[in-house]
């Protein structure tokens, strides 16, 4: 677990330190002049892992807590690219999609490169490839998702999201969560 925490903290810290600070102009003016901006988010979500249900004799629903740290570079008001990183804070067993093999997952970390599209004011859609790293076995992933964001305090946002992660040759997960974002204009 300690092996994954330090890189995530370093990513979050370096993104915050690299943001530009310009105290001379109004934030609204900066947004209108140059729509290029950075956004950093912390996301708290719950992940439903259907493949973990099959390993449980009682067939109960298995839900694990997930901490996300995201960085996005917005080119304009509609398009962005970003790194969406998830840390599942749970150890569990899953049945692989390719057969009856059961594997242990010990605090997996997922790193994805996503493209984001915001067709209207509050709604964003994203998708992209990534990789889930774990000491027993790592999987390639395709992440898809949707978010509804509300602006608060000018540069801060609160977002409600839903994601579906397809682990190729592995298992898939559903996530629902709430995120807190800071925009750096």
PDB file of C-alpha atoms in Angstrom:
ATOM      1  CA  UNK A   1       0.000   0.000   0.000  1.00  0.00           C
ATOM      2  CA  UNK A   2       2.828   2.422   0.809  1.00  0.00           C
ATOM      3  CA  UNK A   3       4.277   1.851  -2.679  1.00  0.00           C
ATOM      4  CA  UNK A   4       1.215   3.509  -4.274  1.00  0.00           C
ATOM      5  CA  UNK A   5       0.551   6.373  -1.851  1.00  0.00           C
ATOM      6  CA  UNK A   6       3.801   8.267  -2.399  1.00  0.00           C
ATOM      7  CA  UNK A   7       3.530   8.509  -6.245  1.00  0.00           C
ATOM      8  CA  UNK A   8      -0.077   9.729  -5.969  1.00  0.00           C
ATOM      9  CA  UNK A   9       0.897  12.388  -3.443  1.00  0.00           C
ATOM     10  CA  UNK A  10       3.835  13.487  -5.610  1.00  0.00           C
ATOM     11  CA  UNK A  11       1.578  13.844  -8.674  1.00  0.00           C
ATOM     12  CA  UNK A  12      -0.976  15.938  -6.768  1.00  0.00           C
ATOM     13  CA  UNK A  13       1.691  18.146  -5.166  1.00  0.00           C
ATOM     14  CA  UNK A  14       3.595  18.806  -8.389  1.00  0.00           C
ATOM     15  CA  UNK A  15       0.411  19.743 -10.270  1.00  0.00           C
ATOM     16  CA  UNK A  16      -0.509  22.248  -7.553  1.00  0.00           C
ATOM     17  CA  UNK A  17       3.002  23.741  -7.495  1.00  0.00           C
ATOM     18  CA  UNK A  18       3.181  24.028 -11.300  1.00  0.00           C
ATOM     19  CA  UNK A  19       0.001  26.080 -11.604  1.00  0.00           C
ATOM     20  CA  UNK A  20       0.556  29.684 -12.582  1.00  0.00           C
ATOM     21  CA  UNK A  21      -0.366  32.459 -10.175  1.00  0.00           C
ATOM     22  CA  UNK A  22      -1.367  35.840 -11.553  1.00  0.00           C
ATOM     23  CA  UNK A  23      -2.732  38.200  -8.912  1.00  0.00           C
ATOM     24  CA  UNK A  24      -2.898  41.251 -11.202  1.00  0.00           C
ATOM     25  CA  UNK A  25      -5.987  40.417 -13.284  1.00  0.00           C
ATOM     26  CA  UNK A  26      -9.544  39.434 -12.603  1.00  0.00           C
ATOM     27  CA  UNK A  27     -10.283  35.694 -12.891  1.00  0.00           C
ATOM     28  CA  UNK A  28     -13.250  36.344 -15.221  1.00  0.00           C
ATOM     29  CA  UNK A  29     -10.989  38.318 -17.566  1.00  0.00           C
ATOM     30  CA  UNK A  30      -8.422  35.510 -17.593  1.00  0.00           C
ATOM     31  CA  UNK A  31     -11.099  32.948 -18.398  1.00  0.00           C
ATOM     32  CA  UNK A  32     -12.379  35.003 -21.341  1.00  0.00           C
ATOM     33  CA  UNK A  33      -8.913  35.897 -22.672  1.00  0.00           C
ATOM     34  CA  UNK A  34      -7.362  32.443 -22.452  1.00  0.00           C
ATOM     35  CA  UNK A  35      -9.668  29.446 -22.006  1.00  0.00           C
ATOM     36  CA  UNK A  36      -6.609  27.173 -21.604  1.00  0.00           C
ATOM     37  CA  UNK A  37      -6.539  26.146 -17.956  1.00  0.00           C
ATOM     38  CA  UNK A  38      -5.677  23.348 -15.534  1.00  0.00           C
ATOM     39  CA  UNK A  39      -8.045  21.511 -13.220  1.00  0.00           C
ATOM     40  CA  UNK A  40      -7.108  19.310 -10.263  1.00  0.00           C
ATOM     41  CA  UNK A  41      -9.704  17.087  -8.576  1.00  0.00           C
ATOM     42  CA  UNK A  42      -9.983  14.821  -5.579  1.00  0.00           C
ATOM     43  CA  UNK A  43     -12.735  12.221  -5.962  1.00  0.00           C
ATOM     44  CA  UNK A  44     -14.309  10.000  -3.314  1.00  0.00           C
ATOM     45  CA  UNK A  45     -16.251   7.113  -4.794  1.00  0.00           C
ATOM     46  CA  UNK A  46     -17.596   3.646  -4.220  1.00  0.00           C
ATOM     47  CA  UNK A  47     -16.781   0.891  -6.690  1.00  0.00           C
ATOM     48  CA  UNK A  48     -19.099  -2.041  -7.320  1.00  0.00           C
ATOM     49  CA  UNK A  49     -17.013  -5.046  -8.385  1.00  0.00           C
ATOM     50  CA  UNK A  50     -19.341  -7.746  -9.791  1.00  0.00           C
ATOM     51  CA  UNK A  51     -16.493 -10.278 -10.262  1.00  0.00           C
ATOM     52  CA  UNK A  52     -15.836 -10.155  -6.506  1.00  0.00           C
ATOM     53  CA  UNK A  53     -19.456 -11.213  -5.873  1.00  0.00           C
ATOM     54  CA  UNK A  54     -18.843 -14.541  -7.616  1.00  0.00           C
ATOM     55  CA  UNK A  55     -16.008 -15.465  -5.232  1.00  0.00           C
ATOM     56  CA  UNK A  56     -18.189 -14.834  -2.195  1.00  0.00           C
ATOM     57  CA  UNK A  57     -20.222 -17.874  -1.103  1.00  0.00           C
ATOM     58  CA  UNK A  58     -23.034 -15.664   0.230  1.00  0.00           C
ATOM     59  CA  UNK A  59     -23.355 -13.792  -3.128  1.00  0.00           C
ATOM     60  CA  UNK A  60     -23.473 -10.409  -1.412  1.00  0.00           C
ATOM     61  CA  UNK A  61     -22.792  -7.212  -3.347  1.00  0.00           C
ATOM     62  CA  UNK A  62     -19.125  -6.200  -3.022  1.00  0.00           C
ATOM     63  CA  UNK A  63     -18.418  -2.456  -2.883  1.00  0.00           C
ATOM     64  CA  UNK A  64     -14.955  -0.965  -2.252  1.00  0.00           C
ATOM     65  CA  UNK A  65     -13.989   2.647  -1.425  1.00  0.00           C
ATOM     66  CA  UNK A  66     -11.913   4.441  -4.068  1.00  0.00           C
ATOM     67  CA  UNK A  67      -9.849   7.626  -3.820  1.00  0.00           C
ATOM     68  CA  UNK A  68      -9.229   9.454  -7.086  1.00  0.00           C
ATOM     69  CA  UNK A  69      -6.723  12.200  -7.915  1.00  0.00           C
ATOM     70  CA  UNK A  70      -7.252  13.743 -11.349  1.00  0.00           C
ATOM     71  CA  UNK A  71      -5.411  16.321 -13.449  1.00  0.00           C
ATOM     72  CA  UNK A  72      -6.954  17.849 -16.579  1.00  0.00           C
ATOM     73  CA  UNK A  73      -5.717  20.353 -19.166  1.00  0.00           C
ATOM     74  CA  UNK A  74      -8.663  22.191 -20.736  1.00  0.00           C
ATOM     75  CA  UNK A  75      -7.910  23.593 -24.220  1.00  0.00           C
ATOM     76  CA  UNK A  76     -11.204  25.472 -24.398  1.00  0.00           C
ATOM     77  CA  UNK A  77     -14.628  25.285 -22.769  1.00  0.00           C
ATOM     78  CA  UNK A  78     -15.477  21.970 -24.468  1.00  0.00           C
ATOM     79  CA  UNK A  79     -12.315  19.820 -24.822  1.00  0.00           C
ATOM     80  CA  UNK A  80      -9.625  18.568 -22.448  1.00  0.00           C
ATOM     81  CA  UNK A  81      -7.177  15.732 -21.817  1.00  0.00           C
ATOM     82  CA  UNK A  82      -6.362  14.416 -18.403  1.00  0.00           C
ATOM     83  CA  UNK A  83      -4.888  11.817 -16.101  1.00  0.00           C
ATOM     84  CA  UNK A  84      -7.530  10.109 -13.966  1.00  0.00           C
ATOM     85  CA  UNK A  85      -5.946   8.046 -11.187  1.00  0.00           C
ATOM     86  CA  UNK A  86      -7.854   5.741  -8.824  1.00  0.00           C
ATOM     87  CA  UNK A  87      -6.629   4.010  -5.685  1.00  0.00           C
ATOM     88  CA  UNK A  88      -8.919   1.191  -4.502  1.00  0.00           C
ATOM     89  CA  UNK A  89      -8.606   1.048  -0.728  1.00  0.00           C
ATOM     90  CA  UNK A  90      -9.485  -2.623  -0.322  1.00  0.00           C
ATOM     91  CA  UNK A  91      -8.088  -6.135  -0.762  1.00  0.00           C
ATOM     92  CA  UNK A  92     -10.441  -8.556  -2.509  1.00  0.00           C
ATOM     93  CA  UNK A  93     -10.622 -11.659  -4.715  1.00  0.00           C
ATOM     94  CA  UNK A  94     -12.115 -11.630  -8.216  1.00  0.00           C
ATOM     95  CA  UNK A  95     -12.937 -14.163 -10.869  1.00  0.00           C
ATOM     96  CA  UNK A  96     -11.223 -13.331 -14.181  1.00  0.00           C
ATOM     97  CA  UNK A  97     -13.474 -12.923 -17.203  1.00  0.00           C
ATOM     98  CA  UNK A  98     -11.418 -15.451 -19.184  1.00  0.00           C
ATOM     99  CA  UNK A  99     -12.400 -18.416 -17.004  1.00  0.00           C
ATOM    100  CA  UNK A 100     -12.780 -19.671 -13.487  1.00  0.00           C
ATOM    101  CA  UNK A 101      -9.387 -18.466 -12.239  1.00  0.00           C
ATOM    102  CA  UNK A 102      -9.625 -16.466  -9.000  1.00  0.00           C
ATOM    103  CA  UNK A 103      -7.001 -13.809  -8.346  1.00  0.00           C
ATOM    104  CA  UNK A 104      -6.315 -11.628  -5.324  1.00  0.00           C
ATOM    105  CA  UNK A 105      -6.345  -7.856  -5.782  1.00  0.00           C
ATOM    106  CA  UNK A 106      -4.297  -6.020  -3.164  1.00  0.00           C
ATOM    107  CA  UNK A 107      -4.960  -2.240  -3.234  1.00  0.00           C
ATOM    108  CA  UNK A 108      -4.877  -1.795  -7.037  1.00  0.00           C
ATOM    109  CA  UNK A 109      -3.961   1.580  -8.576  1.00  0.00           C
ATOM    110  CA  UNK A 110      -5.482   2.639 -11.891  1.00  0.00           C
ATOM    111  CA  UNK A 111      -3.876   5.297 -14.113  1.00  0.00           C
ATOM    112  CA  UNK A 112      -5.752   6.393 -17.250  1.00  0.00           C
ATOM    113  CA  UNK A 113      -5.254   8.996 -19.968  1.00  0.00           C
ATOM    114  CA  UNK A 114      -8.677  10.359 -20.877  1.00  0.00           C
ATOM    115  CA  UNK A 115     -10.189  12.748 -23.394  1.00  0.00           C
ATOM    116  CA  UNK A 116     -12.982  14.923 -22.009  1.00  0.00           C
ATOM    117  CA  UNK A 117     -15.859  16.558 -23.869  1.00  0.00           C
ATOM    118  CA  UNK A 118     -18.268  19.079 -22.316  1.00  0.00           C
ATOM    119  CA  UNK A 119     -21.186  19.580 -24.758  1.00  0.00           C
ATOM    120  CA  UNK A 120     -23.255  21.758 -22.389  1.00  0.00           C
ATOM    121  CA  UNK A 121     -22.542  23.797 -19.280  1.00  0.00           C
ATOM    122  CA  UNK A 122     -22.694  21.191 -16.493  1.00  0.00           C
ATOM    123  CA  UNK A 123     -22.207  17.817 -18.251  1.00  0.00           C
ATOM    124  CA  UNK A 124     -18.841  16.232 -19.133  1.00  0.00           C
ATOM    125  CA  UNK A 125     -18.138  12.909 -20.812  1.00  0.00           C
ATOM    126  CA  UNK A 126     -14.759  11.167 -20.771  1.00  0.00           C
ATOM    127  CA  UNK A 127     -13.083   8.020 -22.037  1.00  0.00           C
ATOM    128  CA  UNK A 128      -9.592   6.660 -22.485  1.00  0.00           C
ATOM    129  CA  UNK A 129      -7.061   3.859 -22.053  1.00  0.00           C
ATOM    130  CA  UNK A 130      -5.077   3.058 -18.954  1.00  0.00           C
ATOM    131  CA  UNK A 131      -3.551   0.386 -16.803  1.00  0.00           C
ATOM    132  CA  UNK A 132      -4.414  -1.032 -13.413  1.00  0.00           C
ATOM    133  CA  UNK A 133      -1.271  -1.831 -11.438  1.00  0.00           C
ATOM    134  CA  UNK A 134      -1.290  -4.447  -8.699  1.00  0.00           C
ATOM    135  CA  UNK A 135       1.443  -6.712  -7.313  1.00  0.00           C
ATOM    136  CA  UNK A 136      -0.240  -9.992  -8.387  1.00  0.00           C
ATOM    137  CA  UNK A 137      -1.374  -9.080 -11.911  1.00  0.00           C
ATOM    138  CA  UNK A 138      -1.845  -5.844 -13.869  1.00  0.00           C
ATOM    139  CA  UNK A 139      -4.557  -5.225 -16.477  1.00  0.00           C
ATOM    140  CA  UNK A 140      -5.053  -2.845 -19.392  1.00  0.00           C
ATOM    141  CA  UNK A 141      -8.188  -0.749 -18.906  1.00  0.00           C
ATOM    142  CA  UNK A 142     -10.682   1.298 -20.874  1.00  0.00           C
ATOM    143  CA  UNK A 143     -12.348   3.960 -18.696  1.00  0.00           C
ATOM    144  CA  UNK A 144     -15.615   5.677 -19.616  1.00  0.00           C
ATOM    145  CA  UNK A 145     -17.631   8.122 -17.561  1.00  0.00           C
ATOM    146  CA  UNK A 146     -19.992  11.028 -17.156  1.00  0.00           C
ATOM    147  CA  UNK A 147     -19.916  13.910 -14.662  1.00  0.00           C
ATOM    148  CA  UNK A 148     -22.331  16.633 -13.625  1.00  0.00           C
ATOM    149  CA  UNK A 149     -20.428  19.638 -12.239  1.00  0.00           C
ATOM    150  CA  UNK A 150     -21.596  22.709 -10.335  1.00  0.00           C
ATOM    151  CA  UNK A 151     -19.375  25.797  -9.992  1.00  0.00           C
ATOM    152  CA  UNK A 152     -18.968  27.151  -6.468  1.00  0.00           C
ATOM    153  CA  UNK A 153     -16.746  30.018  -5.295  1.00  0.00           C
ATOM    154  CA  UNK A 154     -15.687  31.066  -8.857  1.00  0.00           C
ATOM    155  CA  UNK A 155     -12.827  28.572  -9.437  1.00  0.00           C
ATOM    156  CA  UNK A 156     -14.074  25.618  -7.391  1.00  0.00           C
ATOM    157  CA  UNK A 157     -16.427  22.882  -8.581  1.00  0.00           C
ATOM    158  CA  UNK A 158     -18.293  20.018  -7.011  1.00  0.00           C
ATOM    159  CA  UNK A 159     -19.044  17.118  -9.333  1.00  0.00           C
ATOM    160  CA  UNK A 160     -21.126  13.975  -9.244  1.00  0.00           C
ATOM    161  CA  UNK A 161     -19.814  11.208 -11.473  1.00  0.00           C
ATOM    162  CA  UNK A 162     -20.451   7.738 -12.743  1.00  0.00           C
ATOM    163  CA  UNK A 163     -17.714   5.572 -14.343  1.00  0.00           C
ATOM    164  CA  UNK A 164     -17.386   2.163 -15.951  1.00  0.00           C
ATOM    165  CA  UNK A 165     -13.912   0.575 -16.103  1.00  0.00           C
ATOM    166  CA  UNK A 166     -13.369  -2.374 -18.442  1.00  0.00           C
ATOM    167  CA  UNK A 167     -10.283  -4.346 -17.384  1.00  0.00           C
ATOM    168  CA  UNK A 168      -9.238  -6.213 -20.537  1.00  0.00           C
ATOM    169  CA  UNK A 169      -8.714  -9.941 -19.844  1.00  0.00           C
ATOM    170  CA  UNK A 170      -9.704  -9.218 -16.254  1.00  0.00           C
ATOM    171  CA  UNK A 171     -12.902  -7.888 -14.685  1.00  0.00           C
ATOM    172  CA  UNK A 172     -14.998  -4.724 -14.864  1.00  0.00           C
ATOM    173  CA  UNK A 173     -16.188  -2.231 -12.252  1.00  0.00           C
ATOM    174  CA  UNK A 174     -18.860   0.450 -11.819  1.00  0.00           C
ATOM    175  CA  UNK A 175     -18.127   3.579  -9.764  1.00  0.00           C
ATOM    176  CA  UNK A 176     -20.238   6.404  -8.412  1.00  0.00           C
ATOM    177  CA  UNK A 177     -18.751   9.296  -6.507  1.00  0.00           C
ATOM    178  CA  UNK A 178     -18.389  12.943  -5.628  1.00  0.00           C
ATOM    179  CA  UNK A 179     -15.419  15.103  -6.579  1.00  0.00           C
ATOM    180  CA  UNK A 180     -14.037  18.470  -5.546  1.00  0.00           C
ATOM    181  CA  UNK A 181     -12.139  20.399  -8.240  1.00  0.00           C
ATOM    182  CA  UNK A 182     -10.026  23.535  -8.421  1.00  0.00           C
ATOM    183  CA  UNK A 183      -9.583  25.369 -11.727  1.00  0.00           C
ATOM    184  CA  UNK A 184      -6.334  27.277 -12.334  1.00  0.00           C
ATOM    185  CA  UNK A 185      -6.821  30.012 -14.948  1.00  0.00           C
TER     186      UNK A 185
END
